Coordinates of C-alpha atoms and ligand atoms in Angstrom, one line a residue:
M1 CA -15.6 -37.3 -5.5
P2 CA -13.6 -34.1 -5.9
A3 CA -10.1 -34.1 -4.5
K4 CA -9.7 -32.4 -1.1
N5 CA -7.2 -29.7 -0.5
H6 CA -4.5 -30.8 1.9
G7 CA -2.2 -27.7 1.8
A8 CA -1.9 -24.2 0.6
T9 CA 1.0 -24.7 -1.7
A10 CA 0.5 -24.8 -5.4
D11 CA 1.8 -27.6 -7.6
Y12 CA 3.5 -25.8 -10.5
T13 CA 4.8 -29.0 -12.2
E14 CA 1.3 -29.8 -13.4
K15 CA -0.3 -28.5 -16.6
I16 CA -2.9 -26.7 -14.4
P17 CA -1.2 -25.1 -11.3
N18 CA -3.5 -25.8 -8.4
N19 CA -3.7 -26.3 -4.6
V20 CA -6.6 -28.7 -4.8
S21 CA -4.6 -31.9 -5.3
L22 CA -5.9 -32.2 -8.8
H23 CA -3.6 -35.1 -9.6
E24 CA -5.6 -37.3 -7.1
D25 CA -8.7 -37.1 -9.2
R26 CA -7.7 -38.1 -12.8
R27 CA -11.2 -37.8 -14.2
L28 CA -11.5 -34.2 -13.1
Q29 CA -8.0 -33.4 -14.1
R30 CA -8.6 -34.8 -17.6
A31 CA -11.9 -32.9 -17.9
L32 CA -10.2 -29.6 -16.9
E33 CA -7.2 -30.3 -19.2
S34 CA -9.6 -30.7 -22.1
W35 CA -11.3 -27.4 -21.2
Q36 CA -7.9 -25.7 -21.0
P37 CA -7.2 -25.5 -24.8
N38 CA -10.7 -24.0 -25.3
F39 CA -9.9 -21.4 -22.7
L40 CA -6.7 -20.6 -24.5
T41 CA -8.4 -20.3 -27.9
W42 CA -11.0 -18.0 -26.3
W43 CA -8.1 -15.9 -24.8
Q44 CA -6.4 -15.7 -28.2
T45 CA -9.6 -14.7 -30.1
M46 CA -11.5 -12.7 -27.5
G47 CA -8.7 -11.5 -25.1
P48 CA -6.3 -8.6 -25.4
T49 CA -5.6 -7.6 -29.0
L50 CA -2.4 -5.6 -28.6
P51 CA 0.6 -7.9 -29.4
T52 CA 3.2 -8.0 -26.7
Q53 CA 6.4 -9.9 -26.0
D54 CA 5.9 -10.0 -22.3
V55 CA 4.3 -8.2 -19.3
Y56 CA 5.4 -7.6 -15.7
L57 CA 2.7 -9.6 -14.0
R58 CA 1.9 -11.0 -10.7
T59 CA 1.0 -14.7 -10.7
A60 CA -0.8 -16.3 -7.8
V61 CA 1.4 -19.1 -6.4
N62 CA 0.2 -19.6 -2.9
V63 CA -2.7 -18.8 -0.7
G64 CA -0.9 -18.1 2.6
R65 CA -0.9 -14.8 4.3
E66 CA 2.5 -13.9 3.1
G67 CA 4.0 -14.0 -0.3
W68 CA 0.9 -15.3 -2.2
A69 CA 2.1 -13.9 -5.5
Q70 CA 5.2 -13.6 -7.5
F71 CA 6.1 -10.9 -10.0
G72 CA 8.0 -11.3 -13.3
H73 CA 7.9 -10.6 -17.0
V74 CA 5.7 -13.2 -18.6
P75 CA 4.5 -13.7 -22.2
M76 CA 0.7 -13.4 -21.7
P77 CA -0.4 -16.7 -23.4
E78 CA 2.0 -18.5 -21.1
Y79 CA 0.5 -17.0 -17.9
R80 CA -0.1 -19.8 -15.4
W81 CA -3.8 -19.6 -14.8
G82 CA -4.3 -21.8 -11.7
I83 CA -6.9 -23.1 -9.3
F84 CA -6.6 -21.8 -5.8
L85 CA -8.8 -22.1 -2.8
A86 CA -8.1 -20.4 0.5
E87 CA -7.0 -22.7 3.2
R88 CA -9.7 -24.9 4.7
D89 CA -11.0 -24.2 8.2
P90 CA -11.9 -27.7 9.5
G91 CA -14.2 -26.3 12.2
R92 CA -16.1 -23.9 9.9
R93 CA -19.9 -23.9 10.5
V94 CA -22.8 -22.4 8.5
G95 CA -23.2 -18.8 9.7
F96 CA -26.7 -17.9 8.7
G97 CA -30.1 -19.2 7.4
E98 CA -31.9 -22.4 8.4
H99 CA -28.7 -24.5 8.6
K100 CA -27.0 -22.0 10.9
G101 CA -24.6 -23.8 13.2
E102 CA -24.4 -27.0 11.2
P103 CA -21.0 -28.0 9.7
V104 CA -20.4 -26.5 6.2
W105 CA -20.8 -28.6 3.1
D106 CA -18.0 -30.2 1.1
K107 CA -20.5 -31.4 -1.5
V108 CA -23.5 -29.8 -3.1
P109 CA -26.8 -30.8 -1.4
G110 CA -29.2 -32.2 -4.0
E111 CA -32.0 -29.8 -3.1
Y112 CA -29.8 -26.7 -3.7
R113 CA -28.0 -27.9 -6.8
S114 CA -29.7 -25.8 -9.4
E115 CA -29.6 -22.6 -7.3
L116 CA -25.9 -23.0 -6.5
Q117 CA -25.1 -23.8 -10.1
R118 CA -27.0 -20.6 -11.2
L119 CA -25.1 -18.4 -8.8
I120 CA -21.7 -19.9 -9.9
V121 CA -22.6 -19.5 -13.6
I122 CA -23.7 -15.9 -13.2
Q123 CA -20.5 -15.1 -11.3
G124 CA -18.4 -17.0 -13.9
D125 CA -20.1 -15.2 -16.8
T126 CA -18.9 -11.8 -15.6
E127 CA -15.2 -12.7 -15.6
P128 CA -14.6 -13.4 -19.3
A129 CA -17.1 -10.7 -20.2
S130 CA -14.9 -8.0 -18.7
V131 CA -11.9 -9.3 -20.6
E132 CA -13.9 -9.1 -23.8
Q133 CA -15.1 -5.6 -23.0
Q134 CA -11.5 -4.4 -22.4
R135 CA -9.8 -6.2 -25.3
N136 CA -9.0 -3.2 -27.4
L137 CA -7.8 -0.9 -24.7
G138 CA -4.1 -1.8 -25.0
A139 CA -3.9 0.0 -28.3
T140 CA -4.6 3.4 -26.6
A141 CA -2.9 2.9 -23.2
P142 CA -1.8 6.2 -21.6
S143 CA 1.5 4.7 -20.3
L144 CA 3.2 1.3 -20.0
Y145 CA 2.3 1.3 -16.3
D146 CA -1.4 1.5 -17.2
L147 CA -1.0 -1.0 -19.9
R148 CA 0.5 -3.5 -17.4
N149 CA -2.4 -2.9 -15.0
L150 CA -4.9 -3.5 -17.7
F151 CA -3.3 -6.8 -18.5
Q152 CA -3.0 -7.7 -14.8
V153 CA -6.7 -7.2 -14.4
N154 CA -7.4 -9.2 -17.6
V155 CA -5.3 -12.3 -16.6
E156 CA -6.8 -12.3 -13.1
E157 CA -10.3 -12.1 -14.5
G158 CA -9.3 -15.1 -16.6
R159 CA -8.2 -16.9 -13.4
H160 CA -11.5 -16.1 -11.8
L161 CA -13.2 -17.8 -14.7
W162 CA -11.0 -20.8 -14.0
A163 CA -12.1 -20.6 -10.3
M164 CA -15.8 -20.9 -11.3
V165 CA -15.1 -23.5 -14.0
Y166 CA -13.3 -25.7 -11.4
L167 CA -16.4 -25.6 -9.2
L168 CA -18.7 -26.5 -12.2
H169 CA -16.4 -29.4 -13.3
A170 CA -15.7 -30.7 -9.8
Y171 CA -19.2 -30.5 -8.3
F172 CA -21.9 -30.3 -11.0
G173 CA -21.2 -33.3 -13.3
R174 CA -22.2 -33.2 -17.0
E175 CA -24.4 -30.1 -16.6
G176 CA -21.5 -28.3 -15.0
R177 CA -19.2 -29.2 -17.8
E178 CA -21.7 -27.9 -20.3
E179 CA -22.1 -24.6 -18.5
A180 CA -18.3 -24.3 -18.5
E181 CA -18.3 -24.5 -22.3
E182 CA -21.1 -22.0 -22.5
L183 CA -19.1 -19.5 -20.5
L184 CA -16.7 -19.4 -23.5
H185 CA -19.5 -19.1 -26.1
R186 CA -21.6 -16.3 -24.7
N187 CA -19.9 -13.0 -25.6
S188 CA -20.1 -9.4 -24.3
G189 CA -22.5 -7.4 -26.5
S190 CA -23.3 -10.3 -28.8
E191 CA -26.8 -10.1 -30.4
D192 CA -27.4 -13.8 -30.3
S193 CA -25.8 -14.9 -27.1
P194 CA -25.0 -11.9 -24.9
R195 CA -23.5 -12.1 -21.4
I196 CA -26.0 -12.6 -18.6
L197 CA -26.0 -9.3 -16.7
G198 CA -26.6 -5.9 -18.3
A199 CA -23.4 -4.0 -17.4
F200 CA -21.3 -6.8 -19.0
N201 CA -22.7 -6.1 -22.4
E202 CA -21.8 -2.4 -22.4
E203 CA -18.7 -1.2 -24.2
T204 CA -15.5 -0.2 -22.5
P205 CA -14.2 1.8 -25.4
D206 CA -11.8 4.3 -23.6
W207 CA -9.7 4.5 -20.5
L208 CA -12.0 6.8 -18.6
S209 CA -14.6 4.0 -19.0
F210 CA -12.0 1.5 -17.9
Y211 CA -11.3 3.3 -14.6
M212 CA -15.0 3.9 -14.0
F213 CA -15.6 0.2 -14.7
T214 CA -12.8 -1.0 -12.3
Y215 CA -14.1 1.5 -9.7
F216 CA -17.8 0.9 -9.9
T217 CA -18.4 -2.5 -11.6
D218 CA -15.4 -4.4 -10.1
R219 CA -16.7 -3.1 -6.8
D220 CA -20.0 -5.0 -7.4
G221 CA -17.7 -8.0 -7.8
K222 CA -16.1 -7.3 -4.4
Y223 CA -19.6 -7.2 -2.7
Q224 CA -21.0 -10.2 -4.5
L225 CA -17.9 -12.3 -3.8
G226 CA -18.1 -11.1 -0.2
T227 CA -21.6 -12.6 0.1
L228 CA -20.6 -15.8 -1.7
K229 CA -17.6 -16.1 0.7
E230 CA -20.1 -16.6 3.5
S231 CA -21.7 -19.6 1.6
A232 CA -22.3 -22.9 3.4
F233 CA -20.9 -24.6 0.3
D234 CA -17.3 -24.5 1.5
P235 CA -15.4 -24.8 -1.8
L236 CA -17.4 -21.8 -3.1
S237 CA -16.6 -19.9 0.0
R238 CA -12.9 -20.7 -0.1
T239 CA -12.6 -19.8 -3.8
C240 CA -14.3 -16.4 -3.3
E241 CA -12.1 -15.7 -0.3
F242 CA -9.0 -16.0 -2.5
M243 CA -10.5 -14.1 -5.4
L244 CA -11.1 -11.2 -3.1
K245 CA -7.4 -10.8 -2.6
E246 CA -6.8 -10.3 -6.3
E247 CA -9.8 -8.0 -6.5
A248 CA -8.2 -5.4 -4.2
H249 CA -5.7 -4.5 -7.0
H250 CA -8.5 -4.0 -9.5
M251 CA -10.2 -1.6 -7.1
M252 CA -6.9 0.3 -6.7
V253 CA -6.6 0.6 -10.5
G254 CA -10.0 2.2 -10.7
T255 CA -9.7 4.5 -7.6
T256 CA -6.3 5.9 -8.5
G257 CA -7.1 6.0 -12.2
I258 CA -10.0 8.4 -11.5
D259 CA -7.8 10.3 -9.0
R260 CA -5.2 10.8 -11.7
V261 CA -7.8 12.0 -14.4
V262 CA -9.3 14.5 -11.9
Q263 CA -5.8 15.6 -10.8
R264 CA -4.8 16.4 -14.4
T265 CA -8.1 18.2 -15.2
V266 CA -7.6 20.3 -12.1
E267 CA -4.0 21.2 -13.2
V268 CA -5.2 22.3 -16.6
M269 CA -8.2 24.2 -15.2
R270 CA -5.9 26.1 -12.9
E271 CA -3.2 26.7 -15.5
H272 CA -5.7 28.2 -17.9
D273 CA -8.1 29.6 -15.4
T274 CA -11.1 27.9 -17.1
E275 CA -13.6 25.0 -16.6
D276 CA -13.6 24.5 -20.3
V277 CA -10.6 22.2 -20.6
G278 CA -12.1 20.4 -23.6
G279 CA -10.0 22.1 -26.2
L280 CA -6.9 21.8 -23.9
G281 CA -6.3 18.1 -24.0
A282 CA -7.9 17.3 -20.5
I283 CA -11.3 15.8 -19.7
P284 CA -13.8 18.4 -18.4
L285 CA -15.3 17.7 -14.9
T286 CA -18.8 17.7 -16.5
T287 CA -17.7 14.8 -18.7
I288 CA -16.2 12.9 -15.8
Q289 CA -19.5 13.4 -13.9
K290 CA -21.5 11.9 -16.9
Y291 CA -19.2 8.9 -17.0
L292 CA -19.6 8.4 -13.3
N293 CA -23.4 8.7 -13.6
F294 CA -23.4 6.0 -16.2
H295 CA -21.1 3.5 -14.6
Y296 CA -22.6 3.9 -11.2
S297 CA -26.2 3.5 -12.3
V298 CA -25.5 0.4 -14.5
S299 CA -23.6 -1.1 -11.6
L300 CA -26.5 -0.5 -9.2
D301 CA -28.6 -2.6 -11.5
L302 CA -26.2 -5.5 -10.9
F303 CA -27.6 -6.0 -7.4
G304 CA -31.0 -7.1 -8.8
G305 CA -34.4 -5.9 -7.7
E306 CA -35.0 -4.0 -4.5
T307 CA -37.0 -7.0 -3.4
S308 CA -36.3 -10.5 -4.5
T309 CA -37.6 -13.9 -3.5
N310 CA -34.5 -15.4 -5.2
V311 CA -32.2 -13.7 -2.7
A312 CA -34.5 -14.6 0.3
N313 CA -34.3 -18.3 -0.7
Y314 CA -30.5 -18.1 -1.3
Y315 CA -30.1 -16.7 2.2
T316 CA -32.4 -19.1 4.0
A317 CA -30.7 -22.1 2.3
G318 CA -27.3 -20.9 3.3
L319 CA -26.0 -20.3 -0.2
K320 CA -25.4 -16.5 -0.2
G321 CA -24.9 -14.5 3.0
R322 CA -24.7 -10.8 3.7
W323 CA -21.6 -8.5 3.5
L324 CA -19.6 -9.2 6.7
E325 CA -22.3 -11.6 8.0
D326 CA -20.5 -12.4 11.2
R327 CA -20.4 -8.7 12.2
R328 CA -24.1 -8.3 12.1
K329 CA -25.8 -8.2 15.5
D330 CA -29.0 -10.2 14.9
D331 CA -30.1 -13.8 14.7
H332 CA -28.6 -14.4 11.2
Q333 CA -31.9 -16.0 10.2
L334 CA -34.0 -12.8 9.8
S335 CA -37.3 -14.8 9.6
S336 CA -39.2 -12.2 11.6
D337 CA -37.2 -9.0 10.8
S338 CA -38.1 -6.3 8.4
I339 CA -36.3 -3.6 6.4
M340 CA -37.3 -0.4 4.6
V341 CA -36.6 -0.5 0.9
E342 CA -36.8 2.1 -1.8
S343 CA -40.0 1.8 -3.8
L344 CA -42.3 3.4 -6.2
S345 CA -45.9 4.2 -5.2
E346 CA -48.8 3.6 -7.5
D347 CA -49.0 7.3 -8.3
G348 CA -45.3 7.2 -9.3
Q349 CA -43.8 8.8 -6.1
I350 CA -40.4 7.5 -4.9
G351 CA -40.6 6.5 -1.3
Q352 CA -39.8 3.6 1.0
T353 CA -41.8 0.5 1.9
E354 CA -41.4 -2.0 4.7
V355 CA -40.7 -5.5 3.6
S356 CA -39.4 -8.7 5.2
A357 CA -35.7 -8.5 5.8
L358 CA -35.2 -11.6 3.7
V359 CA -36.7 -10.3 0.5
G360 CA -34.9 -7.0 1.0
L361 CA -31.4 -8.5 1.0
N362 CA -30.5 -7.1 -2.5
T363 CA -31.2 -3.7 -1.0
D364 CA -29.1 -4.4 2.0
L365 CA -26.1 -5.3 -0.1
R366 CA -26.7 -2.4 -2.5
R367 CA -26.6 0.0 0.5
E368 CA -23.2 -1.4 1.6
Y369 CA -22.0 -0.8 -1.9
I370 CA -23.3 2.7 -2.1
S371 CA -21.6 3.8 1.1
D372 CA -18.4 2.3 -0.2
C373 CA -18.8 4.3 -3.5
Q374 CA -19.2 7.5 -1.5
G375 CA -15.6 6.9 -0.4
G376 CA -14.3 7.4 -3.9
V377 CA -16.3 10.6 -4.5
K378 CA -15.0 12.0 -1.2
R379 CA -11.4 11.3 -2.3
W380 CA -11.9 12.9 -5.8
N381 CA -13.6 15.9 -4.2
R382 CA -10.6 16.3 -1.8
I383 CA -8.4 16.8 -4.9
L384 CA -10.8 19.5 -6.1
A385 CA -10.9 21.2 -2.7
E386 CA -7.1 21.1 -2.3
A387 CA -6.8 22.9 -5.6
G388 CA -9.1 25.6 -4.3
L389 CA -11.9 24.7 -6.7
G390 CA -15.6 24.9 -5.8
Q391 CA -16.9 22.2 -8.2
R392 CA -17.8 18.8 -6.7
L393 CA -18.5 15.3 -8.1
K394 CA -21.4 13.3 -6.7
L395 CA -23.3 10.0 -6.9
P396 CA -26.6 10.4 -8.8
H397 CA -29.9 9.4 -7.1
I398 CA -30.6 5.7 -6.7
A399 CA -33.5 5.8 -9.2
F400 CA -31.4 7.5 -11.9
N401 CA -31.0 5.5 -15.2
R402 CA -32.1 2.2 -13.6
K403 CA -33.1 -0.7 -15.9
V404 CA -33.6 -3.4 -13.2
G405 CA -35.8 -3.2 -10.1
A406 CA -38.4 -0.8 -8.7
F407 CA -37.3 2.2 -10.8
A408 CA -36.9 0.4 -14.1
G409 CA -40.0 2.0 -15.5
I410 CA -39.4 5.6 -14.6
E411 CA -37.0 8.4 -15.4
V412 CA -35.5 10.8 -12.9
S413 CA -32.8 13.4 -12.9
P414 CA -29.6 12.8 -10.9
D415 CA -31.3 14.7 -8.0
G416 CA -34.2 12.3 -8.0
E417 CA -36.7 14.6 -9.7
P418 CA -39.3 12.5 -11.7
L419 CA -39.3 13.3 -15.4
S420 CA -41.7 12.7 -18.3
G421 CA -40.3 10.6 -21.1
Q422 CA -40.1 13.7 -23.3
E423 CA -38.2 15.6 -20.7
W424 CA -35.8 12.7 -20.2
Q425 CA -35.1 12.6 -23.9
R426 CA -34.4 16.4 -23.9
R427 CA -32.2 16.4 -20.9
S428 CA -30.4 13.0 -20.6
G429 CA -27.5 14.3 -22.6
D430 CA -26.7 16.7 -19.7
W431 CA -26.3 13.7 -17.4
L432 CA -25.1 10.8 -19.5
P433 CA -22.2 10.7 -22.0
T434 CA -23.4 11.9 -25.4
D435 CA -21.8 10.9 -28.7
V436 CA -19.9 14.2 -28.7
D437 CA -18.5 13.5 -25.2
K438 CA -17.5 10.0 -26.2
T439 CA -15.9 11.2 -29.4
Y440 CA -13.9 13.8 -27.5
V441 CA -12.7 11.3 -24.9
R442 CA -11.8 8.9 -27.7
S443 CA -9.9 11.6 -29.5
L444 CA -7.6 11.9 -26.4
M445 CA -6.9 8.1 -26.4
Q446 CA -3.6 8.3 -28.3
P447 CA -1.2 5.5 -27.1
V448 CA 1.8 6.4 -25.1
H449 CA 3.9 3.2 -25.2
E450 CA 7.2 4.8 -24.4
R451 CA 8.9 4.0 -21.1
G452 CA 8.4 6.7 -18.4
K453 CA 6.1 8.8 -20.6
I454 CA 2.4 9.6 -19.9
A455 CA -0.6 10.9 -21.9
A456 CA -1.5 14.6 -21.4
W457 CA -5.1 13.9 -20.1
I458 CA -4.0 12.0 -17.0
A459 CA -1.4 12.5 -14.2
P460 CA 1.3 9.9 -13.5
P461 CA 0.7 7.5 -10.5
R462 CA 2.3 8.2 -7.2
N463 CA 3.7 4.7 -6.9
G464 CA 4.8 2.0 -9.4
I465 CA 4.0 -1.7 -9.1
N466 CA 5.7 -3.9 -6.6
G467 CA 8.2 -1.2 -5.6
Q468 CA 9.3 -0.5 -9.2
P469 CA 9.4 3.1 -10.4
F470 CA 6.9 4.6 -12.9
D471 CA 9.5 4.4 -15.7
Y472 CA 10.1 0.7 -15.3
D473 CA 9.8 -1.5 -18.4
Y474 CA 6.5 -2.9 -17.4
V475 CA 5.6 -4.2 -20.9
H476 CA 7.8 -5.2 -23.9
L477 CA 5.9 -4.6 -27.0
I478 CA 6.6 -6.5 -30.2
Ligands
LIG501 N1 -29.1 -7.8 -15.9 O1 -34.8 -11.5 -8.4 P1 -33.9 -10.5 -9.0 C1 -18.0 -9.4 -10.9 C2 -32.5 -10.9 -13.5 S1 -19.6 -8.7 -10.7 C3 -29.9 -8.7 -16.4 O2 -33.9 -9.2 -8.4 P2 -31.7 -11.8 -8.0 C4 -17.1 -8.7 -11.8 C5 -32.3 -12.0 -12.5 O3 -31.4 -13.0 -13.0 C6 -20.5 -9.8 -9.6 N2 -30.7 -9.4 -15.7 O4 -32.5 -11.1 -9.1 C7 -17.0 -7.3 -12.0 C8 -33.8 -12.6 -12.4 O5 -34.0 -13.4 -13.5 P3 -35.1 -14.6 -13.4 C9 -21.2 -10.9 -10.3 C10 -30.8 -9.3 -14.3 O6 -31.5 -13.2 -8.4 C11 -16.1 -6.8 -12.9 C12 -34.6 -11.3 -12.6 O7 -33.8 -10.4 -13.3 N3 -21.7 -11.9 -9.4 O8 -17.7 -10.3 -10.2 O9 -32.2 -11.5 -6.6 C13 -15.3 -7.6 -13.6 C14 -35.2 -10.8 -11.3 O10 -34.2 -10.3 -10.5 C15 -30.0 -8.3 -13.7 C16 -23.0 -12.0 -9.0 O11 -23.9 -11.3 -9.5 C17 -29.1 -7.5 -14.5 N4 -28.3 -6.6 -14.0 O12 -30.3 -11.0 -8.0 C18 -15.3 -8.9 -13.5 C19 -23.3 -13.0 -8.0 N5 -30.2 -8.4 -12.4 O13 -34.7 -15.5 -12.3 C20 -16.2 -9.5 -12.5 C21 -24.3 -14.0 -8.4 C22 -31.2 -9.3 -12.2 O14 -36.4 -14.0 -13.3 N6 -25.6 -13.5 -8.8 N7 -31.5 -9.8 -13.3 O15 -34.9 -15.3 -14.8 C23 -26.6 -13.1 -7.9 O16 -26.4 -13.1 -6.7 C24 -27.9 -12.7 -8.4 O17 -28.3 -13.5 -9.4 C25 -28.0 -11.2 -8.8 C26 -29.5 -10.9 -9.2 C27 -27.6 -10.3 -7.7 C28 -27.3 -10.9 -10.1

């Protein structure tokens, strides 16, 4: 029986910092302590490659409303990856599905074991995948501030892996322990054992990709965690609630990272009175748009098919809810409701079809995500407008470059115009990064590891971290 959490304060005297009273369950503690060296080996071999002495990092120490993290310079392999669940609400009840109104579960019901395990494994698989994708970025960081943010994101994705591994070890027996091992053995981009979801096998070879990834792909994480936070399986809910706190910083890195790239491009465009900033050390707006198109479309795929019986079953069983479930004004069971979802007719026309609300839940979540993504585009366009420029960035059509779901079999332009395979071949380089674009962006990625300095293709941030100035010594390199 897994140990219950009695308080929010972490025990830092233990090998594995935690607020789940791990010391009360010796078997579980030993199992996790034997996974710990494997995690550290994975971190050393698949984690960040740039050697550092220490990094100014925040470490989660508590789950309370105030002061949940502490900041300080830490040698990265000594980072205290811990297990933290948000505080328990003893009166919490299932908020949706056929068990609505019943007390939430402290254990895994036998009939939902395999579905819950699958959801936790998929979630867990993405966390180390992103660390692997970003492992070489340190060598080309545009500033020490950015380098520190990269490492902060990396250590916290490592902690999110711990969060899922805790659930697997504590609640899923031998199979759970085996899955926890597998999470360290699959690798991003591997031919033989790739990561589970498509976007996590793509490369993150440059910092424009990194900001796009943290804006668009981490934002899928925000929405998926938001639905798992609603889960009737209370330990999963409490784990995800706390992960979402850390996730907010990752979103900030993406949003302001793209702000700063656009800002710098605008400055160079105005200075030289040209759109063609390629030879001038900045990233052209057309290239930014192509990167946006790519990262947005692969992230849309992460929500699964437009219709899915998997998601209907998860919802009815109480395993995975909707975004902000308790703010929805309906019966939270949806057994007789319907929804219009994007679809492809037999003659290849993009339209909408009415389906049961339950099988349309991936679409419901994807729509919440899309409207959130519009927020970023609005922000970046404000930078263009304030500079008196007429160009605008935009999100491509929902069917553009999709590999999962209703539009996987067709090609359309960013405006949603259907294209023949041949036409797509001819024109896709106008919309997605070409080798030439990637090579140019990579050529800009010269490291700036000097305190207070910044690369020429990006503007400095408005604020530093934790009240520190931009020229703070965020990272000590070796
Ligand atoms: N790539 O019924 P469908 C994050 C598979 S990100 C490859 O529509 P479902 C983070 C699917 O498994 C958040 N395969 O799928 C971000 C199914 O296979 P089977 C991660 C895919 O189950 C940045 C089949 O296609 N968390 O945290 O309704 C940094 C039919 O699909 C993909 C989660 O995703 C794909 N993209 O929905 C760090 C939450 N999509 O059963 C971290 C947990 C689908 O036919 N996962 N397939 O063999 C889920 O809720 C769902 O599994 C999914 C898919 C939303 C992913």
